[in-house]
Coordinates of C-alpha atoms in Angstrom, one line a residue:
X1 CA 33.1 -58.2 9.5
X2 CA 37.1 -57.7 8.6
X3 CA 35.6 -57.9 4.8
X4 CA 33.3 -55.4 5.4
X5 CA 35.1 -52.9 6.8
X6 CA 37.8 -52.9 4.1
X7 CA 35.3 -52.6 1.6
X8 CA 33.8 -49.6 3.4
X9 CA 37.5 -48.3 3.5
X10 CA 37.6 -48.7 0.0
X11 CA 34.6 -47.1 -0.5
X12 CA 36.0 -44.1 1.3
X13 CA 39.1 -43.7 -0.2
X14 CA 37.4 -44.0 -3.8
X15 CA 34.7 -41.1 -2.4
X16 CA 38.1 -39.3 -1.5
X17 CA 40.0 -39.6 -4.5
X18 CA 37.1 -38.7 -6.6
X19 CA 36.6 -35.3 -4.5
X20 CA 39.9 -34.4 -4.5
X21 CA 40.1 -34.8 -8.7
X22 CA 37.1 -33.0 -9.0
X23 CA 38.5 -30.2 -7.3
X24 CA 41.3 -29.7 -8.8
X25 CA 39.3 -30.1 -12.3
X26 CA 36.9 -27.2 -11.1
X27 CA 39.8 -25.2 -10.3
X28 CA 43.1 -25.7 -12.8
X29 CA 41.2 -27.1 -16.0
X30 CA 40.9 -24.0 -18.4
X31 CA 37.2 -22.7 -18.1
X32 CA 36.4 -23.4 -22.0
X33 CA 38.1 -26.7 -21.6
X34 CA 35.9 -27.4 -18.7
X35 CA 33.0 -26.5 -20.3
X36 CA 33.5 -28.8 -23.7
X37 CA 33.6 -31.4 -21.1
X38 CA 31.0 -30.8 -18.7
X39 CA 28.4 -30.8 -21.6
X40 CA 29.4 -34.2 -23.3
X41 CA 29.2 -35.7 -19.8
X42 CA 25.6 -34.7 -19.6
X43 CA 25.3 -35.9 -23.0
X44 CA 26.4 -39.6 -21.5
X45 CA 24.5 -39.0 -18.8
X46 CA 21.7 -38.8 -20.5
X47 CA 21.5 -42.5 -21.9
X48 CA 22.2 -43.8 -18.6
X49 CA 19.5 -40.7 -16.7
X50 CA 16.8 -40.7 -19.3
X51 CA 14.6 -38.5 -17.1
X52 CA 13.7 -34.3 -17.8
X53 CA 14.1 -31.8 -15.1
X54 CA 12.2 -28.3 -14.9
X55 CA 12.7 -26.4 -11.9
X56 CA 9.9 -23.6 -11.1
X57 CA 11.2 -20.8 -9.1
X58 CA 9.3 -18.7 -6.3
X59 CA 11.0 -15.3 -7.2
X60 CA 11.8 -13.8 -10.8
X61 CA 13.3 -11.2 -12.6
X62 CA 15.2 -8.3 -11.4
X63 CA 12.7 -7.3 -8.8
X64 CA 11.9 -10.6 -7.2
X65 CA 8.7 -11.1 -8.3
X66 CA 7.1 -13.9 -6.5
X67 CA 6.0 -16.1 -9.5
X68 CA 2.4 -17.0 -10.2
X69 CA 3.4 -20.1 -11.4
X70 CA 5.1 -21.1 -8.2
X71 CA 1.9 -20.4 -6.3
X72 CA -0.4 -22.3 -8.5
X73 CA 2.3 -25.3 -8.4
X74 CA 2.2 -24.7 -4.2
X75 CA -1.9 -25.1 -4.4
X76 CA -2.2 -27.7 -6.5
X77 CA 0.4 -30.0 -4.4
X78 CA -1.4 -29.1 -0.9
X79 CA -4.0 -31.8 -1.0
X80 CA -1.2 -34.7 -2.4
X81 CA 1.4 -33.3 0.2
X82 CA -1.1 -33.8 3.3
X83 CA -1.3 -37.7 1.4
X84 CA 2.1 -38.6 0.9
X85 CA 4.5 -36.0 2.2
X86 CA 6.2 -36.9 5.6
X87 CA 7.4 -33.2 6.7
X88 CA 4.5 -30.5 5.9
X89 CA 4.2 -27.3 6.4
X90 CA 0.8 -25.3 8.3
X91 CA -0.7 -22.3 7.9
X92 CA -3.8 -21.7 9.7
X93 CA -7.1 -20.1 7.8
X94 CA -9.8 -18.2 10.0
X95 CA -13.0 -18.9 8.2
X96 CA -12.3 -21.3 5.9
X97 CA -13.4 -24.8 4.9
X98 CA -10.2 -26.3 5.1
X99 CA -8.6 -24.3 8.9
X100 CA -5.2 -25.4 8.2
X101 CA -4.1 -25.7 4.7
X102 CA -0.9 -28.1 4.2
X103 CA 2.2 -27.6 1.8
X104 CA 5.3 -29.5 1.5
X105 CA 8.6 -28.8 3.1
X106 CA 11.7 -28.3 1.9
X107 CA 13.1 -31.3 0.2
X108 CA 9.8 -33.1 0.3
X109 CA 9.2 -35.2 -2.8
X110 CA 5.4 -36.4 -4.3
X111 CA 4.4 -38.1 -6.9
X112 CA 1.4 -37.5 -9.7
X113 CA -0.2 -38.5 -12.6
X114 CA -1.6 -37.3 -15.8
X115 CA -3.1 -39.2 -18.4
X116 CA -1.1 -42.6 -17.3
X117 CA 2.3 -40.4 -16.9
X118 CA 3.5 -40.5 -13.4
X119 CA 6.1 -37.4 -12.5
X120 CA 7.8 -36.5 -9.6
X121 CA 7.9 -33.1 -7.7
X122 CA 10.4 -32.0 -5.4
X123 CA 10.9 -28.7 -3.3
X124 CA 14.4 -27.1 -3.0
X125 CA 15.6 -24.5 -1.2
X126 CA 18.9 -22.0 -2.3
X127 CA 20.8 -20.7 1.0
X128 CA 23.1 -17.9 -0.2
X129 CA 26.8 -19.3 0.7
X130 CA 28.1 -15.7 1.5
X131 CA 26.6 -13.6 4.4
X132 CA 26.5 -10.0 4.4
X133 CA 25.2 -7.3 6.5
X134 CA 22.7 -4.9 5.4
X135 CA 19.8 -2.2 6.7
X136 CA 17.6 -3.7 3.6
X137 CA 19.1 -7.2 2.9
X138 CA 17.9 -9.1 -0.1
X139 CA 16.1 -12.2 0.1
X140 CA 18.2 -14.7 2.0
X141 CA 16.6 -17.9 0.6
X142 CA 15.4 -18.6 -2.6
X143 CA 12.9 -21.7 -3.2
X144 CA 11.9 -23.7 -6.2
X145 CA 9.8 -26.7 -7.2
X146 CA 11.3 -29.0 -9.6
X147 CA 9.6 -31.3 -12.1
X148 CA 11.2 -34.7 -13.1
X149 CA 9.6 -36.9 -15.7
X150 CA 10.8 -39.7 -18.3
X151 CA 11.8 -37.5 -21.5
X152 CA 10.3 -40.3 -23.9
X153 CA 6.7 -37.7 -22.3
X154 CA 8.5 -34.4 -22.8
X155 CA 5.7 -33.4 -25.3
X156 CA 2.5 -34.2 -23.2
X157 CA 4.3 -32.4 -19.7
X158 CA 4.9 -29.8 -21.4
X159 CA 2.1 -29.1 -23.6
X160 CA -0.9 -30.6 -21.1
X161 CA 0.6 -31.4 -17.9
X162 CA 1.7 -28.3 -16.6
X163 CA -1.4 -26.1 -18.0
X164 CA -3.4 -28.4 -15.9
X165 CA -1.3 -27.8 -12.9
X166 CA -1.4 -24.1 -13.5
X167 CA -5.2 -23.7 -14.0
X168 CA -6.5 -26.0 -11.2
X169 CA -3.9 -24.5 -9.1
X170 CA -5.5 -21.2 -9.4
X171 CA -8.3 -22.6 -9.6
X172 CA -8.4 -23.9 -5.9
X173 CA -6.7 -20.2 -5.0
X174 CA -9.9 -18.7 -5.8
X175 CA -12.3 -21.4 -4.3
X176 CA -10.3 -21.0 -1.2
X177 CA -9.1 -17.7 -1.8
X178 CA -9.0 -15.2 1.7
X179 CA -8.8 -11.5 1.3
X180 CA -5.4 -10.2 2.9
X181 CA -4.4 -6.8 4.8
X182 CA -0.8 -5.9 3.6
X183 CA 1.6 -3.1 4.6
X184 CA 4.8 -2.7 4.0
X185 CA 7.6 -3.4 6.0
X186 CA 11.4 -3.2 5.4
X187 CA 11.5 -4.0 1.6
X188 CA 8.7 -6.8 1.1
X189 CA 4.7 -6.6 1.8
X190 CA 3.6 -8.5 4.9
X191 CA 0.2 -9.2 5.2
X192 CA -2.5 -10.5 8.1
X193 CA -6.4 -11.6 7.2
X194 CA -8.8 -9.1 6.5
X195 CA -11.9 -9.2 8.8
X196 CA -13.2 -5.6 8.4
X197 CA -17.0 -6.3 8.8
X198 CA -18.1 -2.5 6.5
X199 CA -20.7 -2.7 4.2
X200 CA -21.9 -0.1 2.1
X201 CA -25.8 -1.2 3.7
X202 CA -23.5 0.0 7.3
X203 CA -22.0 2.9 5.9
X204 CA -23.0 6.4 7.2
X205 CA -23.7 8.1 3.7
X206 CA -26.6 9.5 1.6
X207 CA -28.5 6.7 -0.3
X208 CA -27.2 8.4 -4.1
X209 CA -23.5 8.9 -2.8
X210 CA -23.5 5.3 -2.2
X211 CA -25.4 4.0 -5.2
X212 CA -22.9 6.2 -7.3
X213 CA -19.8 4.9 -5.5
X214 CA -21.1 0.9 -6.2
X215 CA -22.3 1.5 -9.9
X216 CA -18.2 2.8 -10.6
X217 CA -16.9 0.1 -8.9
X218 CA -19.2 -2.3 -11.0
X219 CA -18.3 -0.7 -14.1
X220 CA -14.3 -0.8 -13.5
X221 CA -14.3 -4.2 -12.1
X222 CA -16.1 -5.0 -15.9
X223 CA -13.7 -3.0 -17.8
X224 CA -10.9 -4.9 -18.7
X225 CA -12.0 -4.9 -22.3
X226 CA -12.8 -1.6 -22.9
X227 CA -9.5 0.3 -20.7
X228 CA -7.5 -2.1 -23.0
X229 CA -9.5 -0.4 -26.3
X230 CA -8.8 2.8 -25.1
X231 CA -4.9 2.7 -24.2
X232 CA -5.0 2.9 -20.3
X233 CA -3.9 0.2 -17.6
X234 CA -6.6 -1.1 -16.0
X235 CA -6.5 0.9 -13.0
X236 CA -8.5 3.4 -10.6
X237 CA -7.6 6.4 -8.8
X238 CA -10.4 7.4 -5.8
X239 CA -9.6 10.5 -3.6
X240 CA -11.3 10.2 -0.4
X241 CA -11.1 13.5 1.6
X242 CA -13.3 15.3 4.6
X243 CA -13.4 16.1 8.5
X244 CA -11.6 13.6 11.0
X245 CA -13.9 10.9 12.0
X246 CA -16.2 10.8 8.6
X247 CA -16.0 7.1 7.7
X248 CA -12.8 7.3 5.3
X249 CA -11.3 3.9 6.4
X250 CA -15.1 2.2 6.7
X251 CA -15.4 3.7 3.0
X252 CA -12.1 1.5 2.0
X253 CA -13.0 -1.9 3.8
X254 CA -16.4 -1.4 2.3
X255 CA -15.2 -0.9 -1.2
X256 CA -12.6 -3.9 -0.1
X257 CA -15.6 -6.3 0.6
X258 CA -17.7 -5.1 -1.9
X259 CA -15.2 -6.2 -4.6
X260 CA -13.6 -8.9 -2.7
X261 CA -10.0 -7.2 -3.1
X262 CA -7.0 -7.1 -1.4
X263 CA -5.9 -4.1 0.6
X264 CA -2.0 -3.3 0.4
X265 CA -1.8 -0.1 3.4
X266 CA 1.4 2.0 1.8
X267 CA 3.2 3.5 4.5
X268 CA 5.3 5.7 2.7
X269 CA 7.6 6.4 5.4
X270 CA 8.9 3.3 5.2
X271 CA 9.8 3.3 1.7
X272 CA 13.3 4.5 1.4
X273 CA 13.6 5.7 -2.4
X274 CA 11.8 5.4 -5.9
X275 CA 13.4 2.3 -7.0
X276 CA 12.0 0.3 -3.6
X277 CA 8.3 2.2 -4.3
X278 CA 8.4 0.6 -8.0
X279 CA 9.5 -3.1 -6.1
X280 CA 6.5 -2.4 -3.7
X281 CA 3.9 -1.9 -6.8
X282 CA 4.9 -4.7 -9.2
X283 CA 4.6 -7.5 -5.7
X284 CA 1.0 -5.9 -5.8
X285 CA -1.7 -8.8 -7.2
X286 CA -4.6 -8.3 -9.5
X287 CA -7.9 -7.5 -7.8
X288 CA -6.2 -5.1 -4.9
X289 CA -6.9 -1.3 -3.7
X290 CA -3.8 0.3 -2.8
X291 CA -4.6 2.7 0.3
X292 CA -2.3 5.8 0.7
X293 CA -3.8 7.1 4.0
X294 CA -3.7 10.6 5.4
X295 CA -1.3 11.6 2.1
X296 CA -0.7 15.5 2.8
X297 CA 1.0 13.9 5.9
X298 CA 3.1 11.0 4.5
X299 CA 6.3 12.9 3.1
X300 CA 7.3 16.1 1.9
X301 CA 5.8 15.1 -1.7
X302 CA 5.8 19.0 -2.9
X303 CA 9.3 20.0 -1.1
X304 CA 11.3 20.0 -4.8
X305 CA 8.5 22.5 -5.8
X306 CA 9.5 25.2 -3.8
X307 CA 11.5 27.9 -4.6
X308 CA 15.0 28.3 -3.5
X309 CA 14.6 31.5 -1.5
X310 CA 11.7 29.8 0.2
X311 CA 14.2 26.3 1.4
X312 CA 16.9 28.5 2.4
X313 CA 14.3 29.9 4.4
X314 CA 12.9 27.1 5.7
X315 CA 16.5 25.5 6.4
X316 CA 15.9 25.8 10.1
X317 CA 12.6 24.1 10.1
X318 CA 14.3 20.9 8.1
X319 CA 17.2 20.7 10.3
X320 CA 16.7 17.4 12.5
X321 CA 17.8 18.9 15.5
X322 CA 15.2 21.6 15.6
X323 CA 12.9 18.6 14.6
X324 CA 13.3 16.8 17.5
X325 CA 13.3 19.7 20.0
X326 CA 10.0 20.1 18.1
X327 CA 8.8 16.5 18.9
X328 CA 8.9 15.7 15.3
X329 CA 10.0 12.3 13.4
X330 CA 12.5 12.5 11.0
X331 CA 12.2 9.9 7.5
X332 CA 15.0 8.4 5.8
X333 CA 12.5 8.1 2.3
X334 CA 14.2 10.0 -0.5
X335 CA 10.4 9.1 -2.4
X336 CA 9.7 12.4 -4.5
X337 CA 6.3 13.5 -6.3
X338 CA 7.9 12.5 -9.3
X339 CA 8.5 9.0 -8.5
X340 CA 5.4 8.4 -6.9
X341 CA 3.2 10.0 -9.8
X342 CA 4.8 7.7 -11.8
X343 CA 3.9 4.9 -9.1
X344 CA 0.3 6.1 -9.9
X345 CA 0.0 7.1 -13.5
X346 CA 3.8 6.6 -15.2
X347 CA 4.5 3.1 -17.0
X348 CA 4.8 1.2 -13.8
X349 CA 1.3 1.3 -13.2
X350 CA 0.7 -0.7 -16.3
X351 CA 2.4 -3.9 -14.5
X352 CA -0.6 -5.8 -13.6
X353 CA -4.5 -5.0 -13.9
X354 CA -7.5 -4.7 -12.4
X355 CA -6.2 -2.2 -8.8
X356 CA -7.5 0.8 -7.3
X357 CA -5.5 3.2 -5.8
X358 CA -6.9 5.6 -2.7
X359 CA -5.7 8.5 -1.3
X360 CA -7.5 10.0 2.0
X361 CA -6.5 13.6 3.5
X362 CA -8.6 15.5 6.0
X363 CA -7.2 18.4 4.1
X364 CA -7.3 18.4 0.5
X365 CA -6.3 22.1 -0.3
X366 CA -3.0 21.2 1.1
X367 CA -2.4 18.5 -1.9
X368 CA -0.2 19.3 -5.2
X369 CA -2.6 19.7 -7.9
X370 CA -0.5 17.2 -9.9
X371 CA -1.5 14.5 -7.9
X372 CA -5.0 14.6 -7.6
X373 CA -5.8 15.3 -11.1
X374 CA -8.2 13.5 -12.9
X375 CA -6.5 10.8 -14.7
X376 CA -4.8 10.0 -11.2
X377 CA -7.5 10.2 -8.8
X378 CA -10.5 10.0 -11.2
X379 CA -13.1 10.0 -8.4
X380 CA -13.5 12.5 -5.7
X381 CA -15.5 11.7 -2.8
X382 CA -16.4 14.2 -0.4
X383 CA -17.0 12.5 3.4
X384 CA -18.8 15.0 5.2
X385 CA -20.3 15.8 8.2
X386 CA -23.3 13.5 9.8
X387 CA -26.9 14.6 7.8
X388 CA -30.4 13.4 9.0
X389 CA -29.9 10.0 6.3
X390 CA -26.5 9.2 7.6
X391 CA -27.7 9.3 11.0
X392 CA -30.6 7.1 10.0
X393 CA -28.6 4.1 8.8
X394 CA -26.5 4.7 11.7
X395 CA -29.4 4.4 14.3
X396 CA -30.6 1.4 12.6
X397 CA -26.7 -0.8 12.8
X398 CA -26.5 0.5 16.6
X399 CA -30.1 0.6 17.7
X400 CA -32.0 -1.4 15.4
X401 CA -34.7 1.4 14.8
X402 CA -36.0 2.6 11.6
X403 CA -38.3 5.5 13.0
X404 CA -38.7 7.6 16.4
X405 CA -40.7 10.2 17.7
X406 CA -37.0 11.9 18.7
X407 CA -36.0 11.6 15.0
X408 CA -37.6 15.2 14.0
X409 CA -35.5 16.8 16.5
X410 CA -32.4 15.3 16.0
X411 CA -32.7 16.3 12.2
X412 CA -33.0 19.8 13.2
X413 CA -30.2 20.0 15.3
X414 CA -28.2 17.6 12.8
X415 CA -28.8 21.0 9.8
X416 CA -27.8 23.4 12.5
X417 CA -24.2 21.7 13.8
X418 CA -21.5 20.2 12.4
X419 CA -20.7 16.7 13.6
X420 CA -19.0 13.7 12.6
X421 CA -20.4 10.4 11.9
X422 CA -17.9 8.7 14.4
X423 CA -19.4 11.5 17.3
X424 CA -22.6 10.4 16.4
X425 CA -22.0 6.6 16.4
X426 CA -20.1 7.1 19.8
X427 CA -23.3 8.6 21.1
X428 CA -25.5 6.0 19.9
X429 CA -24.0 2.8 21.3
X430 CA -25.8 1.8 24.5
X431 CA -23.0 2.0 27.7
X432 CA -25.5 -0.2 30.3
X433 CA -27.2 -3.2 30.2
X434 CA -30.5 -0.9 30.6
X435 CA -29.5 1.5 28.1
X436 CA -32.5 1.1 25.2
X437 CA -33.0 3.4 22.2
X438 CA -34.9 6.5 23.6
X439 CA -31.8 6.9 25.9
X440 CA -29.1 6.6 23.3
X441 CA -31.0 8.9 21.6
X442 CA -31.9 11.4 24.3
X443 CA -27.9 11.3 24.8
X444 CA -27.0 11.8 21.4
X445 CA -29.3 15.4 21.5
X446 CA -27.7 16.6 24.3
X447 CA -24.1 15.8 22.9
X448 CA -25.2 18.0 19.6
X449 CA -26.5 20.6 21.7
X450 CA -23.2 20.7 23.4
X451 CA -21.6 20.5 20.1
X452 CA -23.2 23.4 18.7
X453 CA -22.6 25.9 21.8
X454 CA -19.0 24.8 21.4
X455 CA -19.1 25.7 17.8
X456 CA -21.1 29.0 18.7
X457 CA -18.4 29.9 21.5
X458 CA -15.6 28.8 19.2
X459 CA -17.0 31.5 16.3
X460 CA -17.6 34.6 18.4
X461 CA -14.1 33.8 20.0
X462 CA -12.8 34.1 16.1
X463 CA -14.6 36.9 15.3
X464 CA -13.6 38.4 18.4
X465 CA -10.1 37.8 17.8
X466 CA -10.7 38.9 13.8
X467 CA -12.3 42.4 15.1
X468 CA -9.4 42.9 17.7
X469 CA -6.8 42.3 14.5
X470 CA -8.1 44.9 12.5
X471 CA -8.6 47.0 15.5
X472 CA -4.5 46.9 15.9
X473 CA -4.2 47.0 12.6
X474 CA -6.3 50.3 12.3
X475 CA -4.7 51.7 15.7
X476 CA -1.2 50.8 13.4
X477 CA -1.7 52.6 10.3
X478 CA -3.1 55.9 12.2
X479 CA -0.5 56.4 14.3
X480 CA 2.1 55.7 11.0
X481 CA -0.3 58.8 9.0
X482 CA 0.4 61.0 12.2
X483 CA 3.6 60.4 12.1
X484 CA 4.4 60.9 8.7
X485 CA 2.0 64.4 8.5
X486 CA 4.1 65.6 11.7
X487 CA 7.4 64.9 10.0
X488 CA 6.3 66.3 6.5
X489 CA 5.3 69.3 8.5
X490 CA 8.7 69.9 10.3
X491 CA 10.9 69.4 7.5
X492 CA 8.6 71.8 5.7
X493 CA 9.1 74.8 8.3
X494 CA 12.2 74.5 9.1
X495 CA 13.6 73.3 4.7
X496 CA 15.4 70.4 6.4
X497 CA 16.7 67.9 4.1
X498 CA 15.9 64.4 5.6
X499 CA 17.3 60.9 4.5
X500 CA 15.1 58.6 5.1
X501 CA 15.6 54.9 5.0
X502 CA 12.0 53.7 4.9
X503 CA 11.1 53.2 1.6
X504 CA 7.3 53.5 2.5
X505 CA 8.2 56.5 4.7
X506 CA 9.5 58.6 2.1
X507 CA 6.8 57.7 -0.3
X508 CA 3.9 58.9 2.1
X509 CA 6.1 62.3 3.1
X510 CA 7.0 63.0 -1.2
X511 CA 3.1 62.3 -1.5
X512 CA 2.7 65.3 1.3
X513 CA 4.5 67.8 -1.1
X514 CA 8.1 67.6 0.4
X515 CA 11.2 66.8 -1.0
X516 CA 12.9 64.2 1.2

């Protein structure tokens, strides 16, 4: 025992001595001195370690992208790590095959083979040594999987090996792949699984609209090869815009489904300049639509197109104190129409393929022609109010009718008022247990009938209030015409100059003959 704990005193004064020599060689050896050594030490190294390292990391470039690579190289280990990794790592899958889909943990090490190689992979993890604080801090830790193999098979890991990793990893992605709903928060895109059940067969739209809509999305989702011939990234702009309540989000998760894309919700409040909105689009995937929802409300995206008179005018408005008297929210985004034009249509939007981007507004007159031109938003589609087909499809997904003898009516009434799909859904949906389709139905006639007195009563009110305008207005100018042939008059008789300050005043009395 005595020997044994002298050699493990040895041992520790040897581990000591060694630190301490280091350290002072990492910090008083000259740092081209250092170096010269450093590498011939790795050269040594190397006939005693004859094994090649290759470390794969999650995030690249400036940006902090997350690599492709890494994800394939994640995939691809999932089935060896639930085998042979002791600490895993679960994520749980609604839906799927597999409900809880395995990857390694940090530090975790497994082993594979290719062709009568074996290999070893390894997950890492970099914890930044400094701490700061920040209202958008970076990424705090950085992972990577690392590759070692024998060098004597540097040529067949490298050629073969890690293509095959690559392509079966994506490979299992898209065999196990499950649609995501993203949004952004802070600086980075979270994301939760997309179960939006719309179909175009459940949307509440004409027949042609919708056979239009599908045959475009068919044709883009085919036209890598001939947006590449023509110069243009491989990219599609659809402006969605109508009423409150016309299907605008169905439309989306429809078009979502239908292509079996990604949706990545931009909230552009919460994007604090140009530079972060550029971040946001390049973390984007392949085979995504990029939803902008309710854009004339987002930002002030036409502010720096005013005129100066007309901000010095509007000064008050802007100023957050008046803002929150007025109950409104005030944004820290500095994003401009410039920058996000170029999110939509400038060089950023050629980094990565196959996306569509939608904008919906209920108002589309309020939009800046710049950024709804075609070329940005090449579609428009017009969501309207509930027609006698719309209402059809919707009777058949709430009711399970094709045909009813109350079906003539409610087409009538359906021409005569305006009202929204969602109404007309809400109308439709039985509310008891003895609720069957002729009562949905009678309810939904008398909930357009009140609909279209409302609209009637909401009219005459206008016109009532547009009659008694130009009443007052009428009222206005007469008395202004007495009063400038009564003052004409007197300054007439009597040949009384008269200096008179309003402009349109003295025009009306020098067009009654009188010098003023």
């Amino acid at each position: 025992m005595m020997m044994m704990g002298e050699t493990w005193s040895q041992l520790g004064s040897l581990i000591a001595t060694a630190m301490f020599l280091w350290a002072m060689f990492d910090k008083y050896f000259p740092h081209h001195l250092r170096s010269l050594i450093l590498s011939h030490s790795k050269k040594l190294a190397s006939f005693v370690y004859p094994y090649i390292q290759i470390k794969f990391h999650e995030f690249t470039g400036e940006y902090l992208k997350r690599s492709e690579a890494y994800a394939a190289i994640e995939t691809y280990l999932s089935e060896k790590s639930s085998s042979e990794a002791k600490s895993l790592k679960a994520v749980v899958v609604k839906d799927s095959s597999q409900p809880v889909q395995l990857s390694m943990d940090e530090n975790e090490e497994v082993t594979d083979e290719f062709e009568g190689i074996k290999v070893w992979w390894v997950v890492k993890k970099i914890t930044p040594r400094t701490q700061s604080f920040s209202f958008y801090p970076e990424m705090e830790e950085k992972r990577y999987y690392k590759l070692t193999f024998h060098k004597s098979h540097q040529q067949i890991v490298c050629g073969k090996y890690i293509s095959h990793v690559l392509q079966e990893g994506k490979a299992i992605t898209v065999r196990n792949r499950q649609r995501k709903l993203c949004i952004n928060k802070s600086r980075k895109w979270s994301h939760v699984t997309f179960e939006h059940p719309a179909s175009f067969d459940t949307l509440a739209m004409e027949s042609k609209k919708k056979e239009d809509i599908i045959n475009d999305l068919i044709k883009f989702s085919q036209g890598k090869e001939y947006y590449a011939k023509i110069g243009k990234p491989w990219k599609r702009g659809y402006l969605l815009y109508g009423p409150p309540g016309t299907g605008k989000s169905s439309m989306i998760a429809a078009m979502a489904n239908f292509m079996n894309y990604d949706i990545y919700d931009l909230e552009l409040t919460n994007v604090k300049d140009n530079t972060q909105l550029r971040r946001l689009l390049i973390e984007t995937t392949s085979k995504s639509i990029i939803v902008i929802e309710d854009i004339d409300c987002s930002l002030d995206l036409t502010g720096q197109r005013k005129k100066k008179k007309e901000r010095v005018n509007n000064e008050e408005k802007n100023d957050p104190a008046s803002k929150m008297a007025n109950g409104e929210e005030e944004s820290n985004s500095k994003v401009t129409l410039s920058g996000l034009l170029n999110f939509i249509d400038g060089l950023w939007s050629a980094c990565g393929g196959e996306r569509i981007i939608v904008f919906t507004t209920n108002y589309v007159e309020k939009l800046d022609p710049a950024l709804i031109r075609r070329g940005r938003m090449d579609k428009h589609i017009e969501l309207s109010y509930c027609g006698l087909e719309a209402f059809k499809v919707l009777a058949r997904n709430y009711l399970d009718i094709d045909s009813h003898p109350l079906f003539v009516t409610i087409g009538h009434l359906l021409e005569e008022t305006n009202i929204t799909p969602a109404d007309v859904a809400e109308n439709l949906m039985p509310k008891a247990l003895n609720d069957d389709a002729g009562t949905c139905l009678e309810k939904l006639i008398e909930a357009i009938k009140t609909a279209k007195e409302e609209a009637k009563k909401k009219a005459e009110e206008e016109a009532r209030l547009k009659a008694e305008k130009e009443e007052r207005k009428k009222q206005e100018a007469t008395q202004e015409d007495v009063k400038v042939k009564s003052l004409a008059k007197e300054v007439k008789e009597n040949g009384v100059e008269v200096v008179i300050d309003d402009k349109t005043l003295a025009k009306e009395v020098k067009e009654n003959e009188v010098i003023a």
